[in-house]
């Protein structure tokens, strides 16, 4: 049951934060391997990106990739939180005398995270491809032509004030940019990437060609996404646990 509730809680948060994920993906692909000032900036900042996407691609485009995003969140977080909760329930996080072991806890968290990320990676790639799709006048990055479901209109906006998460996005955004580009790069007939050899190569090429700030593209979107997604995940998690325990007594 922990797997199910963890996955559903993350899906609830994803519905509200997916538009920011679309904005983040496009800003991270903008100007890929082009020196600053040599390309047209379709998205100047988070708010301009929202306006541009809504105006050119339509409001429904702000929820592009929602289906695989929900599946990814359900799978990754279901496995990650569910596995950790199972380890806690079985007592693996405690020492023989009953005290919580930081080493055991860190090991269980790392293993659960690796399992979730590994199994969710193919779905994340599809999500990235769909979120990068745009009208030709505002297209960035390689344009895959996937079509899973017909476009649906989602007229939902979430306004949130961020008071924390700066350190997280500063540390993680370069790797997020690299992963977005790795997932979105064109491939040869054998499925091998044509632009990057791996995450380190993607980071080095980006820094060398676009400068240090190129590694922080989309940081505004990541920042404004982080807080709502975390809060909503915890909110839905608490509500689902409450309902489960209420109706199973």
Coordinates of C-alpha atoms in Angstrom, one line a residue:
X1 CA 0.0 0.0 0.0
X2 CA 3.0 2.3 0.6
X3 CA 3.9 2.0 -3.0
X4 CA 0.4 2.9 -4.2
X5 CA 0.0 5.9 -1.9
X6 CA 3.5 7.3 -2.6
X7 CA 2.9 7.1 -6.3
X8 CA -0.6 8.7 -6.2
X9 CA 0.6 11.5 -3.9
X10 CA 3.4 12.4 -6.4
X11 CA 0.9 12.2 -9.3
X12 CA -1.3 14.7 -7.5
X13 CA 1.5 17.2 -7.2
X14 CA 2.6 16.5 -10.8
X15 CA -0.7 17.8 -12.2
X16 CA 0.0 21.2 -10.8
X17 CA 3.8 21.4 -11.4
X18 CA 4.0 19.9 -14.9
X19 CA 3.6 23.3 -16.6
X20 CA 6.8 24.5 -14.9
X21 CA 8.5 21.3 -16.0
X22 CA 7.5 22.2 -19.6
X23 CA 9.0 25.7 -19.2
X24 CA 12.1 24.3 -17.6
X25 CA 12.7 21.7 -20.4
X26 CA 12.4 24.4 -23.1
X27 CA 14.6 26.9 -21.4
X28 CA 17.3 24.2 -20.8
X29 CA 17.3 23.3 -24.5
X30 CA 17.3 26.9 -25.7
X31 CA 20.7 27.9 -27.3
X32 CA 22.0 24.3 -27.0
X33 CA 25.8 24.4 -27.8
X34 CA 25.6 27.9 -29.1
X35 CA 27.6 30.8 -27.7
X36 CA 25.6 33.4 -25.8
X37 CA 24.3 36.1 -28.1
X38 CA 24.5 34.0 -31.3
X39 CA 20.9 32.6 -31.2
X40 CA 17.4 34.0 -30.8
X41 CA 16.0 33.7 -27.3
X42 CA 12.4 32.6 -27.5
X43 CA 12.1 32.4 -23.7
X44 CA 13.7 35.3 -21.8
X45 CA 12.6 34.1 -18.3
X46 CA 10.0 31.9 -16.6
X47 CA 7.1 34.2 -16.9
X48 CA 7.9 35.2 -20.5
X49 CA 8.2 31.5 -21.3
X50 CA 4.7 30.8 -19.8
X51 CA 3.2 33.7 -21.9
X52 CA 5.0 32.7 -25.1
X53 CA 4.1 29.0 -24.9
X54 CA 0.4 29.8 -24.1
X55 CA 0.2 32.4 -26.9
X56 CA 1.9 30.4 -29.6
X57 CA 1.2 26.8 -28.8
X58 CA -1.9 27.3 -26.8
X59 CA -2.7 26.8 -23.1
X60 CA -2.9 23.0 -23.5
X61 CA 0.8 23.0 -24.4
X62 CA 1.6 23.9 -20.8
X63 CA 0.6 20.4 -19.9
X64 CA 2.5 18.6 -22.7
X65 CA 3.9 15.3 -21.6
X66 CA 1.5 15.1 -18.6
X67 CA 0.6 11.4 -19.3
X68 CA 4.2 10.1 -19.2
X69 CA 5.0 12.6 -16.4
X70 CA 2.3 11.1 -14.2
X71 CA 3.5 7.5 -15.0
X72 CA 7.0 8.5 -14.2
X73 CA 6.1 10.1 -10.9
X74 CA 3.9 7.1 -9.9
X75 CA 6.7 4.6 -10.8
X76 CA 9.7 6.6 -9.5
X77 CA 8.1 7.9 -6.3
X78 CA 6.1 4.7 -5.7
X79 CA 9.3 2.7 -5.8
X80 CA 11.5 5.2 -4.0
X81 CA 9.2 6.1 -1.1
X82 CA 7.6 2.6 -1.0
X83 CA 10.9 0.8 -0.8
X84 CA 12.1 3.1 1.9
X85 CA 8.9 2.7 3.9
X86 CA 9.1 -1.1 3.5
X87 CA 12.7 -1.0 4.8
X88 CA 11.6 1.1 7.8
X89 CA 8.6 -1.2 8.5
X90 CA 10.9 -4.3 8.5
X91 CA 13.3 -2.6 11.0
X92 CA 16.3 -2.4 8.6
X93 CA 16.9 1.2 9.5
X94 CA 17.6 0.5 13.2
X95 CA 20.5 -1.0 15.0
X96 CA 20.2 -4.1 17.2
X97 CA 19.5 -1.9 20.3
X98 CA 16.6 -0.2 18.5
X99 CA 18.2 3.1 17.6
X100 CA 17.9 4.7 14.2
X101 CA 21.1 4.2 12.2
X102 CA 22.1 7.1 9.9
X103 CA 24.2 4.7 7.8
X104 CA 21.4 2.2 7.3
X105 CA 18.9 5.0 6.6
X106 CA 21.2 6.6 4.0
X107 CA 21.9 3.3 2.4
X108 CA 18.2 2.4 2.1
X109 CA 17.4 5.9 0.7
X110 CA 20.2 5.7 -1.8
X111 CA 19.2 2.2 -3.0
X112 CA 15.5 3.2 -3.2
X113 CA 16.4 6.3 -5.2
X114 CA 18.6 4.4 -7.6
X115 CA 15.9 1.8 -8.3
X116 CA 13.3 4.5 -8.9
X117 CA 15.5 6.6 -11.2
X118 CA 16.7 3.6 -13.2
X119 CA 13.2 2.2 -13.8
X120 CA 11.7 5.6 -14.5
X121 CA 14.4 6.8 -16.9
X122 CA 12.8 5.6 -20.2
X123 CA 9.5 7.3 -19.3
X124 CA 11.3 10.5 -18.4
X125 CA 12.9 10.5 -21.9
X126 CA 9.5 10.3 -23.6
X127 CA 8.2 13.1 -21.3
X128 CA 11.2 15.3 -22.3
X129 CA 10.5 14.7 -26.0
X130 CA 6.9 15.6 -25.7
X131 CA 7.6 18.7 -23.6
X132 CA 10.1 20.0 -26.1
X133 CA 7.6 19.8 -29.0
X134 CA 6.7 23.3 -30.1
X135 CA 5.5 25.4 -33.1
X136 CA 8.4 26.1 -35.4
X137 CA 8.7 29.7 -34.5
X138 CA 9.5 29.0 -30.8
X139 CA 11.0 25.5 -31.2
X140 CA 14.2 24.7 -29.3
X141 CA 16.3 21.6 -29.3
X142 CA 15.7 18.5 -31.4
X143 CA 12.1 18.1 -32.3
X144 CA 10.8 14.5 -31.9
X145 CA 7.3 14.0 -33.4
X146 CA 5.8 11.7 -30.7
X147 CA 2.0 11.8 -30.3
X148 CA 0.6 9.7 -27.5
X149 CA -2.8 11.4 -26.8
X150 CA -4.7 14.2 -28.5
X151 CA -4.1 17.6 -26.8
X152 CA -6.3 18.4 -23.9
X153 CA -7.0 21.8 -22.4
X154 CA -5.8 22.2 -18.8
X155 CA -6.6 25.7 -17.5
X156 CA -5.0 25.4 -14.2
X157 CA -2.5 27.9 -12.7
X158 CA -0.7 27.6 -9.4
X159 CA 0.7 30.7 -7.8
X160 CA 3.2 30.0 -5.0
X161 CA 5.8 32.0 -3.1
X162 CA 9.2 30.2 -2.7
X163 CA 11.1 30.8 0.5
X164 CA 13.5 27.8 0.3
X165 CA 15.1 25.5 -2.2
X166 CA 17.8 27.9 -3.5
X167 CA 20.7 25.6 -2.4
X168 CA 19.0 22.6 -4.0
X169 CA 18.5 24.2 -7.4
X170 CA 21.9 25.7 -7.4
X171 CA 23.5 22.3 -6.8
X172 CA 21.1 20.3 -9.1
X173 CA 20.4 22.5 -12.1
X174 CA 23.6 21.8 -14.0
X175 CA 22.9 18.1 -13.8
X176 CA 19.3 18.7 -14.7
X177 CA 20.3 20.6 -17.8
X178 CA 22.7 17.9 -18.8
X179 CA 20.1 15.1 -18.3
X180 CA 17.5 17.1 -20.3
X181 CA 19.9 17.4 -23.2
X182 CA 21.0 13.8 -23.0
X183 CA 17.4 12.6 -23.1
X184 CA 16.6 15.0 -26.0
X185 CA 19.6 14.5 -28.3
X186 CA 19.2 12.9 -31.7
X187 CA 20.5 9.3 -31.9
X188 CA 21.9 7.0 -34.6
X189 CA 20.4 3.8 -35.9
X190 CA 21.9 2.0 -32.9
X191 CA 20.4 4.4 -30.4
X192 CA 23.7 6.1 -29.6
X193 CA 23.6 9.8 -28.9
X194 CA 25.0 12.0 -31.6
X195 CA 25.9 15.1 -29.5
X196 CA 27.1 13.9 -26.1
X197 CA 29.0 10.8 -24.8
X198 CA 27.6 11.0 -21.3
X199 CA 26.7 13.4 -18.5
X200 CA 30.2 14.7 -18.0
X201 CA 30.7 15.3 -21.7
X202 CA 27.3 17.2 -21.7
X203 CA 28.4 19.3 -18.8
X204 CA 31.8 20.1 -20.3
X205 CA 30.5 20.9 -23.7
X206 CA 27.8 23.2 -22.3
X207 CA 30.2 25.0 -20.0
X208 CA 32.8 25.4 -22.8
X209 CA 30.4 26.6 -25.4
X210 CA 27.7 28.5 -23.5
X211 CA 29.6 29.6 -20.4
X212 CA 28.9 28.9 -16.8
X213 CA 25.4 30.4 -17.0
X214 CA 24.5 27.9 -19.8
X215 CA 24.6 25.2 -17.1
X216 CA 21.9 27.1 -15.2
X217 CA 19.3 27.5 -17.9
X218 CA 15.8 27.0 -16.5
X219 CA 16.9 27.6 -12.9
X220 CA 14.0 30.0 -12.4
X221 CA 11.5 27.3 -13.5
X222 CA 13.2 24.7 -11.3
X223 CA 13.1 27.1 -8.4
X224 CA 9.4 27.9 -8.7
X225 CA 8.6 24.2 -9.3
X226 CA 10.5 22.8 -6.3
X227 CA 8.4 24.2 -3.5
X228 CA 4.9 23.5 -4.8
X229 CA 5.8 20.0 -5.9
X230 CA 7.3 19.1 -2.5
X231 CA 4.5 20.6 -0.6
X232 CA 1.8 19.1 -2.7
X233 CA 3.5 15.6 -2.6
X234 CA 3.5 15.7 1.2
X235 CA -0.1 17.0 1.2
X236 CA -1.5 14.3 -1.0
X237 CA 0.6 11.7 0.9
X238 CA -0.9 12.8 4.2
X239 CA -4.4 12.8 2.8
X240 CA -4.1 9.4 1.2
X241 CA -2.6 7.9 4.4
X242 CA -5.5 9.4 6.5
X243 CA -8.1 8.0 4.1
X244 CA -6.5 4.6 4.1
X245 CA -6.2 4.3 7.9
X246 CA -9.7 5.7 8.3
X247 CA -11.4 3.1 6.0
X248 CA -9.3 0.1 7.1
X249 CA -10.0 0.4 10.8

